[in-house]
mmCIF file of C-alpha atoms and ligand atoms in Angstrom:
data_model
loop_
_atom_site.group_PDB
_atom_site.id
_atom_site.type_symbol
_atom_site.label_atom_id
_atom_site.label_comp_id
_atom_site.label_asym_id
_atom_site.label_seq_id
_atom_site.Cartn_x
_atom_site.Cartn_y
_atom_site.Cartn_z
ATOM 1 C CA MET A 12 138.287 197.437 124.355
ATOM 2 C CA GLU A 13 137.739 197.072 128.067
ATOM 3 C CA THR A 14 135.360 194.247 128.959
ATOM 4 C CA LYS A 15 133.127 194.851 131.976
ATOM 5 C CA LEU A 16 132.364 191.816 134.126
ATOM 6 C CA ILE A 17 129.063 192.223 135.968
ATOM 7 C CA LYS A 18 128.144 189.715 138.653
ATOM 8 C CA ILE A 19 124.394 189.188 138.978
ATOM 9 C CA GLN A 20 123.814 188.687 142.682
ATOM 10 C CA ASP A 21 120.646 186.626 142.656
ATOM 11 C CA SER A 22 119.274 185.473 139.320
ATOM 12 C CA GLU A 23 115.848 184.789 140.813
ATOM 13 C CA TRP A 24 115.530 188.381 142.009
ATOM 14 C CA ILE A 25 117.180 190.396 139.266
ATOM 15 C CA LYS A 26 116.928 194.129 139.536
ATOM 16 C CA ASP A 27 116.366 195.805 136.169
ATOM 17 C CA GLU A 28 119.096 198.347 137.091
ATOM 18 C CA GLU A 29 121.616 195.488 137.021
ATOM 19 C CA LEU A 30 120.785 194.762 133.379
ATOM 20 C CA ALA A 31 120.052 198.299 132.124
ATOM 21 C CA GLU A 32 123.555 198.958 130.800
ATOM 22 C CA ALA A 33 123.732 195.531 129.144
ATOM 23 C CA ALA A 34 120.389 196.167 127.426
ATOM 24 C CA ARG A 35 121.602 199.575 126.247
ATOM 25 C CA ILE A 36 124.776 198.043 124.785
ATOM 26 C CA ILE A 37 122.665 195.496 122.855
ATOM 27 C CA ARG A 38 120.298 198.202 121.562
ATOM 28 C CA GLU A 39 123.240 200.317 120.422
ATOM 29 C CA GLY A 40 124.809 197.471 118.442
ATOM 30 C CA GLY A 41 127.420 196.214 120.932
ATOM 31 C CA LEU A 42 128.186 192.738 122.304
ATOM 32 C CA VAL A 43 127.173 191.309 125.700
ATOM 33 C CA ALA A 44 127.830 187.731 126.827
ATOM 34 C CA PHE A 45 125.121 186.348 129.092
ATOM 35 C CA PRO A 46 124.175 183.087 130.803
ATOM 36 C CA THR A 47 121.489 180.795 129.423
ATOM 37 C CA GLU A 48 120.427 177.449 130.886
ATOM 38 C CA THR A 49 122.471 175.604 128.216
ATOM 39 C CA VAL A 50 125.754 177.503 127.722
ATOM 40 C CA TYR A 51 126.817 181.170 127.830
ATOM 41 C CA GLY A 52 125.789 183.120 124.724
ATOM 42 C CA LEU A 53 127.504 186.011 122.933
ATOM 43 C CA GLY A 54 124.647 188.405 122.263
ATOM 44 C CA ALA A 55 123.975 191.190 119.784
ATOM 45 C CA ASN A 56 120.869 192.793 118.251
ATOM 46 C CA ALA A 57 119.615 190.117 115.822
ATOM 47 C CA LEU A 58 117.995 192.727 113.576
ATOM 48 C CA ASN A 59 121.213 194.682 113.082
ATOM 49 C CA GLU A 60 123.557 193.213 110.476
ATOM 50 C CA ASP A 61 126.562 195.230 111.650
ATOM 51 C CA ALA A 62 126.091 193.938 115.194
ATOM 52 C CA ALA A 63 125.908 190.360 113.893
ATOM 53 C CA ARG A 64 129.166 190.939 112.017
ATOM 54 C CA LYS A 65 130.862 191.863 115.320
ATOM 55 C CA ILE A 66 129.867 188.468 116.765
ATOM 56 C CA TYR A 67 131.657 186.666 113.941
ATOM 57 C CA ALA A 68 134.744 188.837 114.422
ATOM 58 C CA ALA A 69 134.879 188.300 118.211
ATOM 59 C CA LYS A 70 134.497 184.530 117.851
ATOM 60 C CA GLY A 71 136.685 184.190 114.779
ATOM 61 C CA ARG A 72 133.812 182.265 113.212
ATOM 62 C CA PRO A 73 132.957 181.886 109.519
ATOM 63 C CA SER A 74 130.072 184.213 108.667
ATOM 64 C CA ASP A 75 128.011 181.609 106.788
ATOM 65 C CA ASN A 76 127.405 179.807 110.098
ATOM 66 C CA PRO A 77 123.949 181.095 111.114
ATOM 67 C CA LEU A 78 123.044 182.522 114.524
ATOM 68 C CA ILE A 79 120.143 181.694 116.845
ATOM 69 C CA ALA A 80 117.757 184.593 117.619
ATOM 70 C CA HIS A 81 116.730 184.564 121.294
ATOM 71 C CA ILE A 82 113.306 185.857 122.369
ATOM 72 C CA SER A 83 111.601 186.343 125.734
ATOM 73 C CA CYS A 84 107.926 185.673 124.886
ATOM 74 C CA MET A 85 105.709 184.270 122.086
ATOM 75 C CA GLU A 86 104.724 187.740 120.838
ATOM 76 C CA GLU A 87 108.354 188.288 119.872
ATOM 77 C CA LEU A 88 108.316 185.214 117.581
ATOM 78 C CA GLU A 89 105.692 186.389 115.115
ATOM 79 C CA PRO A 90 107.596 189.333 113.578
ATOM 80 C CA LEU A 91 110.638 187.103 112.909
ATOM 81 C CA VAL A 92 108.939 184.328 110.946
ATOM 82 C CA LYS A 93 106.771 183.950 107.830
ATOM 83 C CA GLU A 94 104.567 181.393 109.500
ATOM 84 C CA ILE A 95 104.415 179.241 112.617
ATOM 85 C CA PRO A 96 103.777 175.653 111.472
ATOM 86 C CA GLU A 97 101.582 173.445 113.672
ATOM 87 C CA ALA A 98 104.531 171.366 114.934
ATOM 88 C CA GLY A 99 106.400 174.540 115.877
ATOM 89 C CA ARG A 100 103.439 175.887 117.797
ATOM 90 C CA LYS A 101 102.992 172.640 119.748
ATOM 91 C CA LEU A 102 106.691 172.303 120.532
ATOM 92 C CA ALA A 103 106.851 175.930 121.680
ATOM 93 C CA GLU A 104 103.892 175.355 123.966
ATOM 94 C CA ALA A 105 105.504 172.262 125.458
ATOM 95 C CA TYR A 106 109.165 173.277 125.748
ATOM 96 C CA TRP A 107 109.495 177.066 125.681
ATOM 97 C CA PRO A 108 111.049 178.690 127.544
ATOM 98 C CA GLY A 109 113.754 176.023 127.518
ATOM 99 C CA PRO A 110 116.664 174.338 125.726
ATOM 100 C CA LEU A 111 114.937 174.014 122.337
ATOM 101 C CA THR A 112 115.744 175.966 119.159
ATOM 102 C CA MET A 113 113.408 175.834 116.166
ATOM 103 C CA VAL A 114 114.117 176.751 112.557
ATOM 104 C CA PHE A 115 111.325 178.691 110.776
ATOM 105 C CA PRO A 116 110.992 180.400 107.387
ATOM 106 C CA LYS A 117 112.322 183.887 108.114
ATOM 107 C CA SER A 118 110.450 187.175 107.683
ATOM 108 C CA GLU A 119 111.812 190.231 105.862
ATOM 109 C CA ILE A 120 113.016 191.956 109.020
ATOM 110 C CA VAL A 121 115.606 189.293 109.861
ATOM 111 C CA PRO A 122 118.807 190.227 108.018
ATOM 112 C CA TYR A 123 120.803 187.642 106.077
ATOM 113 C CA GLY A 124 123.771 188.703 108.210
ATOM 114 C CA THR A 125 122.080 186.898 111.116
ATOM 115 C CA THR A 126 120.988 183.785 109.208
ATOM 116 C CA GLY A 127 124.226 183.214 107.324
ATOM 117 C CA GLY A 128 122.419 183.930 104.057
ATOM 118 C CA LEU A 129 119.612 181.408 104.683
ATOM 119 C CA ASP A 130 115.883 182.052 104.154
ATOM 120 C CA THR A 131 115.215 180.418 107.520
ATOM 121 C CA VAL A 132 115.843 181.694 111.028
ATOM 122 C CA ALA A 133 116.608 179.694 114.180
ATOM 123 C CA VAL A 134 114.728 180.950 117.257
ATOM 124 C CA ARG A 135 114.979 180.013 120.927
ATOM 125 C CA MET A 136 113.291 181.229 124.100
ATOM 126 C CA PRO A 137 115.757 180.552 126.939
ATOM 127 C CA SER A 138 114.457 179.812 130.439
ATOM 128 C CA ASP A 139 117.373 181.413 132.278
ATOM 129 C CA PRO A 140 115.890 184.430 134.087
ATOM 130 C CA ILE A 141 118.879 186.688 133.329
ATOM 131 C CA ALA A 142 118.663 185.877 129.611
ATOM 132 C CA GLY A 143 114.910 186.404 129.532
ATOM 133 C CA ARG A 144 115.037 189.730 131.341
ATOM 134 C CA LEU A 145 117.949 190.985 129.219
ATOM 135 C CA ILE A 146 116.059 190.232 126.004
ATOM 136 C CA ALA A 147 112.883 191.897 127.277
ATOM 137 C CA LEU A 148 114.754 195.018 128.444
ATOM 138 C CA SER A 149 116.700 195.268 125.190
ATOM 139 C CA GLY A 150 113.458 195.352 123.232
ATOM 140 C CA VAL A 151 115.039 193.398 120.350
ATOM 141 C CA PRO A 152 115.656 189.704 119.651
ATOM 142 C CA ILE A 153 119.217 188.791 120.637
ATOM 143 C CA ALA A 154 121.358 186.788 118.218
ATOM 144 C CA ALA A 155 123.691 184.605 120.249
ATOM 145 C CA PRO A 156 126.042 181.770 119.441
ATOM 146 C CA SER A 157 127.950 180.120 122.265
ATOM 147 C CA ALA A 158 130.362 182.702 123.733
ATOM 148 C CA ASN A 159 133.582 180.784 123.007
ATOM 149 C CA THR A 160 136.337 181.448 120.524
ATOM 150 C CA SER A 161 135.572 179.360 117.447
ATOM 151 C CA GLY A 162 137.220 175.945 117.925
ATOM 152 C CA ARG A 163 137.103 175.958 121.757
ATOM 153 C CA PRO A 164 134.511 174.169 123.951
ATOM 154 C CA SER A 165 131.325 176.115 124.639
ATOM 155 C CA PRO A 166 131.551 178.150 127.874
ATOM 156 C CA THR A 167 129.602 176.974 130.896
ATOM 157 C CA THR A 168 130.910 179.602 133.340
ATOM 158 C CA ALA A 169 131.575 183.342 133.082
ATOM 159 C CA GLN A 170 135.286 182.564 133.644
ATOM 160 C CA HIS A 171 135.340 180.482 130.431
ATOM 161 C CA VAL A 172 133.833 183.453 128.590
ATOM 162 C CA TRP A 173 136.396 185.785 130.151
ATOM 163 C CA GLN A 174 139.258 183.512 128.953
ATOM 164 C CA ASP A 175 138.012 183.725 125.361
ATOM 165 C CA MET A 176 136.371 187.176 125.104
ATOM 166 C CA ASN A 177 138.206 189.558 127.438
ATOM 167 C CA GLY A 178 139.082 192.683 125.464
ATOM 168 C CA LYS A 179 136.853 191.744 122.524
ATOM 169 C CA ILE A 180 133.351 192.556 123.807
ATOM 170 C CA GLU A 181 131.730 195.283 125.913
ATOM 171 C CA MET A 182 130.326 193.203 128.770
ATOM 172 C CA ILE A 183 130.010 189.776 130.389
ATOM 173 C CA LEU A 184 127.090 189.044 132.730
ATOM 174 C CA ASP A 185 128.116 186.476 135.331
ATOM 175 C CA GLY A 186 125.157 184.405 136.489
ATOM 176 C CA GLY A 187 127.243 181.508 137.840
ATOM 177 C CA PRO A 188 127.658 178.070 136.244
ATOM 178 C CA VAL A 189 124.931 177.010 133.779
ATOM 179 C CA GLY A 190 122.420 174.274 134.616
ATOM 180 C CA ILE A 191 122.488 172.059 131.499
ATOM 181 C CA GLY A 192 125.934 172.411 129.937
ATOM 182 C CA VAL A 193 125.306 171.311 126.332
ATOM 183 C CA GLU A 194 123.782 173.537 123.656
ATOM 184 C CA SER A 195 120.056 173.499 122.860
ATOM 185 C CA THR A 196 118.288 170.864 120.804
ATOM 186 C CA ILE A 197 117.726 172.219 117.262
ATOM 187 C CA VAL A 198 114.677 171.136 115.240
ATOM 188 C CA ASP A 199 113.826 172.362 111.759
ATOM 189 C CA VAL A 200 110.050 172.855 111.619
ATOM 190 C CA SER A 201 110.054 174.661 108.259
ATOM 191 C CA GLY A 202 109.310 171.483 106.257
ATOM 192 C CA PRO A 203 106.472 168.920 106.281
ATOM 193 C CA VAL A 204 108.153 166.707 108.939
ATOM 194 C CA PRO A 205 110.246 168.182 111.779
ATOM 195 C CA VAL A 206 113.945 167.326 111.487
ATOM 196 C CA LEU A 207 116.357 167.069 114.420
ATOM 197 C CA LEU A 208 119.504 169.011 113.522
ATOM 198 C CA ARG A 209 121.311 168.919 116.877
ATOM 199 C CA PRO A 210 120.556 166.733 119.932
ATOM 200 C CA GLY A 211 120.205 168.436 123.322
ATOM 201 C CA ALA A 212 118.331 168.285 126.608
ATOM 202 C CA VAL A 213 114.970 168.120 124.804
ATOM 203 C CA THR A 214 115.274 164.526 123.604
ATOM 204 C CA MET A 215 113.881 162.787 120.485
ATOM 205 C CA GLU A 216 111.380 161.066 122.751
ATOM 206 C CA MET A 217 110.182 164.419 124.102
ATOM 207 C CA LEU A 218 109.921 165.882 120.583
ATOM 208 C CA GLU A 219 107.959 162.917 119.218
ATOM 209 C CA ALA A 220 105.622 162.900 122.206
ATOM 210 C CA VAL A 221 104.457 166.362 121.137
ATOM 211 C CA ALA A 222 105.046 166.618 117.375
ATOM 212 C CA GLY A 223 104.538 163.021 116.196
ATOM 213 C CA GLN A 224 107.121 161.706 113.751
ATOM 214 C CA VAL A 225 110.489 163.512 113.806
ATOM 215 C CA GLU A 226 113.351 162.754 111.413
ATOM 216 C CA ILE A 227 117.050 162.879 112.263
ATOM 217 C CA ASP A 228 119.418 164.759 109.981
ATOM 218 C CA PRO A 229 122.055 162.244 108.810
ATOM 219 C CA ALA A 230 124.800 164.791 109.444
ATOM 220 C CA ILE A 231 124.251 164.387 113.227
ATOM 221 C CA GLN A 232 125.791 160.936 113.211
ATOM 222 C CA GLY A 233 129.283 160.380 112.004
ATOM 223 C CA PRO A 234 132.018 162.704 110.802
ATOM 224 C CA PRO A 235 131.406 165.847 108.707
ATOM 225 C CA ARG A 236 131.055 164.965 105.029
ATOM 226 C CA GLU A 237 131.953 167.301 102.222
ATOM 227 C CA ASP A 238 129.254 165.877 99.929
ATOM 228 C CA LEU A 239 126.390 166.361 102.414
ATOM 229 C CA ARG A 240 125.092 169.878 102.365
ATOM 230 C CA PRO A 241 124.034 170.009 105.998
ATOM 231 C CA LYS A 242 120.731 171.567 106.957
ATOM 232 C CA ALA A 243 122.461 173.169 109.913
ATOM 233 C CA PRO A 244 125.484 174.794 108.285
ATOM 234 C CA GLY A 245 127.425 174.790 111.555
ATOM 235 C CA MET A 246 127.631 171.028 111.241
ATOM 236 C CA LYS A 247 129.978 171.215 108.285
ATOM 237 C CA TYR A 248 132.682 172.805 110.418
ATOM 238 C CA ARG A 249 135.058 170.600 112.370
ATOM 239 C CA HIS A 250 133.864 172.315 115.549
ATOM 240 C CA TYR A 251 135.770 171.963 118.780
ATOM 241 C CA ALA A 252 138.788 169.675 118.760
ATOM 242 C CA PRO A 253 140.840 169.261 121.950
ATOM 243 C CA LYS A 254 144.563 169.936 121.814
ATOM 244 C CA ALA A 255 145.137 166.327 122.899
ATOM 245 C CA ASP A 256 144.259 163.219 120.906
ATOM 246 C CA LEU A 257 140.921 162.074 122.414
ATOM 247 C CA THR A 258 139.562 158.524 122.093
ATOM 248 C CA VAL A 259 136.283 157.219 123.520
ATOM 249 C CA VAL A 260 136.202 153.642 124.876
ATOM 250 C CA GLU A 261 132.838 151.889 124.972
ATOM 251 C CA GLY A 262 131.687 148.590 126.495
ATOM 252 C CA SER A 263 130.921 147.093 129.907
ATOM 253 C CA PRO A 264 132.344 149.151 132.823
ATOM 254 C CA GLU A 265 134.957 146.506 133.685
ATOM 255 C CA ALA A 266 136.141 146.086 130.088
ATOM 256 C CA VAL A 267 136.302 149.855 129.555
ATOM 257 C CA GLN A 268 138.334 150.416 132.720
ATOM 258 C CA GLU A 269 140.735 147.614 131.852
ATOM 259 C CA LYS A 270 141.242 148.913 128.314
ATOM 260 C CA ILE A 271 141.749 152.522 129.390
ATOM 261 C CA CYS A 272 144.259 151.453 132.078
ATOM 262 C CA ALA A 273 146.240 149.507 129.467
ATOM 263 C CA LEU A 274 146.214 152.423 126.992
ATOM 264 C CA VAL A 275 147.230 154.948 129.660
ATOM 265 C CA ASP A 276 150.065 152.728 130.861
ATOM 266 C CA GLU A 277 151.353 152.219 127.327
ATOM 267 C CA LYS A 278 151.338 155.967 126.548
ATOM 268 C CA ILE A 279 152.936 156.949 129.852
ATOM 269 C CA LYS A 280 155.725 154.440 129.229
ATOM 270 C CA ALA A 281 156.201 156.103 125.856
ATOM 271 C CA GLY A 282 156.710 159.432 127.641
ATOM 272 C CA GLU A 283 153.287 160.975 126.934
ATOM 273 C CA LYS A 284 151.146 162.999 129.343
ATOM 274 C CA VAL A 285 147.771 161.278 129.523
ATOM 275 C CA GLY A 286 144.306 162.296 130.743
ATOM 276 C CA VAL A 287 141.315 160.135 131.647
ATOM 277 C CA ILE A 288 137.653 161.191 131.746
ATOM 278 C CA ALA A 289 135.986 159.105 134.455
ATOM 279 C CA THR A 290 132.978 159.245 136.758
ATOM 280 C CA GLU A 291 132.594 159.214 140.537
ATOM 281 C CA GLU A 292 131.927 155.499 140.220
ATOM 282 C CA SER A 293 135.101 154.714 138.253
ATOM 283 C CA MET A 294 137.685 157.277 139.478
ATOM 284 C CA GLN A 295 139.534 154.759 141.690
ATOM 285 C CA ALA A 296 139.892 152.288 138.820
ATOM 286 C CA TYR A 297 142.558 154.474 137.169
ATOM 287 C CA PRO A 298 145.871 154.451 139.068
ATOM 288 C CA GLU A 299 147.822 156.387 136.407
ATOM 289 C CA GLY A 300 147.450 159.574 134.401
ATOM 290 C CA ILE A 301 145.540 162.780 135.164
ATOM 291 C CA VAL A 302 142.079 161.488 136.030
ATOM 292 C CA LYS A 303 139.170 163.945 135.942
ATOM 293 C CA CYS A 304 135.700 163.279 137.248
ATOM 294 C CA ILE A 305 132.978 164.391 134.830
ATOM 295 C CA GLY A 306 130.057 163.606 137.167
ATOM 296 C CA THR A 307 128.141 160.628 138.432
ATOM 297 C CA ARG A 308 126.272 158.000 136.448
ATOM 298 C CA ALA A 309 123.534 158.226 139.070
ATOM 299 C CA ASP A 310 122.778 161.743 137.733
ATOM 300 C CA GLU A 311 123.350 161.942 133.976
ATOM 301 C CA GLU A 312 122.716 165.688 133.998
ATOM 302 C CA SER A 313 125.876 166.102 136.057
ATOM 303 C CA ILE A 314 127.829 164.535 133.177
ATOM 304 C CA ALA A 315 126.378 166.957 130.598
ATOM 305 C CA ARG A 316 126.990 169.888 132.932
ATOM 306 C CA HIS A 317 130.726 169.227 133.341
ATOM 307 C CA LEU A 318 131.669 167.937 129.874
ATOM 308 C CA PHE A 319 132.931 171.200 128.339
ATOM 309 C CA ALA A 320 134.671 172.341 131.543
ATOM 310 C CA VAL A 321 136.616 169.064 131.739
ATOM 311 C CA LEU A 322 137.696 169.402 128.097
ATOM 312 C CA ARG A 323 138.839 172.983 128.780
ATOM 313 C CA GLU A 324 140.836 171.819 131.814
ATOM 314 C CA PHE A 325 142.619 169.220 129.707
ATOM 315 C CA ASP A 326 143.418 171.854 127.068
ATOM 316 C CA ASP A 327 145.013 173.948 129.824
ATOM 317 C CA CYS A 328 147.106 171.211 131.406
ATOM 318 C CA GLY A 329 148.968 170.035 128.341
ATOM 319 C CA VAL A 330 148.044 166.354 128.091
ATOM 320 C CA THR A 331 148.816 164.748 124.728
ATOM 321 C CA TYR A 332 146.308 161.882 124.899
ATOM 322 C CA ILE A 333 142.871 161.656 126.550
ATOM 323 C CA TYR A 334 140.820 158.494 127.030
ATOM 324 C CA SER A 335 137.166 158.852 127.934
ATOM 325 C CA GLU A 336 134.504 156.432 129.000
ATOM 326 C CA ALA A 337 131.349 156.508 126.844
ATOM 327 C CA PHE A 338 128.205 158.071 128.320
ATOM 328 C CA ASP A 339 125.226 156.564 126.514
ATOM 329 C CA THR A 340 122.928 157.557 129.360
ATOM 330 C CA PRO A 341 119.134 157.206 128.957
ATOM 331 C CA GLN A 342 118.022 160.814 128.337
ATOM 332 C CA MET A 343 121.026 163.072 127.787
ATOM 333 C CA GLY A 344 123.180 160.353 126.199
ATOM 334 C CA GLN A 345 122.553 161.378 122.586
ATOM 335 C CA ALA A 346 123.492 164.994 123.296
ATOM 336 C CA ILE A 347 126.537 164.108 125.405
ATOM 337 C CA MET A 348 127.902 161.525 122.944
ATOM 338 C CA ASN A 349 127.309 163.876 119.981
ATOM 339 C CA ARG A 350 129.653 166.474 121.581
ATOM 340 C CA LEU A 351 132.148 163.922 122.907
ATOM 341 C CA MET A 352 132.430 162.040 119.593
ATOM 342 C CA LYS A 353 132.900 165.312 117.702
ATOM 343 C CA ALA A 354 135.693 166.240 120.104
ATOM 344 C CA ALA A 355 137.203 162.786 119.504
ATOM 345 C CA GLY A 356 137.057 163.203 115.736
ATOM 346 C CA GLN A 357 134.699 160.163 115.953
ATOM 347 C CA LYS A 358 137.476 157.892 117.319
ATOM 348 C CA LYS A 359 135.929 155.105 119.388
ATOM 349 C CA ILE A 360 137.239 151.747 120.622
ATOM 350 C CA LEU A 361 134.620 149.061 121.303
ATOM 351 C CA VAL A 362 135.626 146.530 123.959
HETATM 352 O O1 TXA B 427 122.057 176.478 123.525
HETATM 353 C C1 TXA B 427 122.245 177.168 122.530
HETATM 354 O O2 TXA B 427 121.614 177.012 121.478
HETATM 355 C C2 TXA B 427 123.317 178.252 122.634
HETATM 356 C C3 TXA B 427 122.841 179.324 123.610
HETATM 357 C C4 TXA B 427 123.730 180.522 123.635
HETATM 358 O O3 TXA B 427 121.521 179.680 123.295
HETATM 359 N N1 TXA B 427 123.625 178.797 121.332
HETATM 360 C C5 TXA B 427 124.286 178.080 120.384
HETATM 361 O O4 TXA B 427 124.560 178.757 119.222
HETATM 362 O O5 TXA B 427 124.628 176.954 120.559
HETATM 363 P P1 TXA B 427 125.643 178.253 118.148
HETATM 364 O O6 TXA B 427 125.937 179.415 117.297
HETATM 365 O O7 TXA B 427 126.809 177.683 118.843
HETATM 366 O O8 TXA B 427 124.881 177.242 117.295
HETATM 367 C C6 TXA B 427 124.027 177.699 116.275
HETATM 368 C C7 TXA B 427 123.769 176.605 115.308
HETATM 369 C C8 TXA B 427 124.459 176.802 113.971
HETATM 370 O O9 TXA B 427 125.775 176.323 113.982
HETATM 371 C C9 TXA B 427 123.585 176.000 113.061
HETATM 372 O O10 TXA B 427 123.996 174.648 113.126
HETATM 373 C C10 TXA B 427 122.196 176.127 113.687
HETATM 374 O O11 TXA B 427 122.383 176.616 114.971
HETATM 375 N N2 TXA B 427 121.367 177.084 112.954
HETATM 376 C C11 TXA B 427 121.204 178.393 113.171
HETATM 377 N N3 TXA B 427 120.372 178.951 112.268
HETATM 378 C C12 TXA B 427 119.978 177.949 111.466
HETATM 379 C C13 TXA B 427 119.129 177.868 110.335
HETATM 380 N N4 TXA B 427 118.504 178.927 109.842
HETATM 381 N N5 TXA B 427 118.971 176.664 109.749
HETATM 382 C C14 TXA B 427 119.598 175.581 110.251
HETATM 383 N N6 TXA B 427 120.417 175.603 111.317
HETATM 384 C C15 TXA B 427 120.622 176.758 111.911
HETATM 385 MG MG1 MG B 428 128.867 176.897 119.375
#
């Protein structure tokens, strides 16, 4: 299949003509990758089971891992869900459109092919103007996981999507690099107390400010466990693992830099090719190895935005070991460390 790459000139002033073909592809059961504010999504008609099946095939993803249905306005939520619990309504009012996904009891029209066999459906209203307009023009909710091959980092540019999806899908909409860089916060609002299933840019603090008490699914912390049946089935999969052996080093800046320098030196002497994930503040502290800057600690959002791209770059340059600083930053820290620790297989050295 030939994959069309369409560059959207100005996402603030989108012309409907630019998205008409993409919307038609979605309506007719095809696949279109598109930007959202979190990561690029791989979209298909959420109400069409055959279209959902194509997403799993293109990603090489197990089909019991449920998809998120993306909507463009509140009116599009009602047909998808049995009810909208109070907490869900309040959170939608506060954070939609935006990087928040909520899990509701599903209605009859949502096929099990989209929900991975679950009686619940995850719904998100993205704030990216290209995503919103595409959904509205398609006239159907769009099921979209991150547009990466299963096991690779989520794509934050159209070029990442191209690397993974060229030849497998009808179209990629290029809206430039995403703004946030880690996937949406997921909260299950189908039970009596909302449960955080995946941390993201909408933080626990922000959720509790609106919905009162919020619980945290134990599967978020620590390695995947066979005996825990996770509420978010995606969490049982190993997820992305870099080609290199990644370890996170945590402690005071000086101690972390000293430890990483020692580890890098030791591995290089042993003939390994070593990468370091550093910040603008710490770059100069590492004289050896391939040192990549993830962002600046003065702007934690810059760290979230570059995380997946840096991991992709290390996959491409053939390092065998990577050492990363920890990024327990005030707001985005939980989301960043959740992705980084997963990539590290939970390996962390405390200094
Ligand atoms: O930011 C995002 O959410 C991006 C963009 C494209 O919107 N999408 C995304 O989708 O990250 P994906 O497929 O990579 O993550 C979907 C995850 C599943 O792995 C699962 O953990 C959770 O959402 N999920 C989906 N439906 C669910 C349900 N009914 N119950 C519990 N968890 C669900
Ligand atoms: Mg994903």
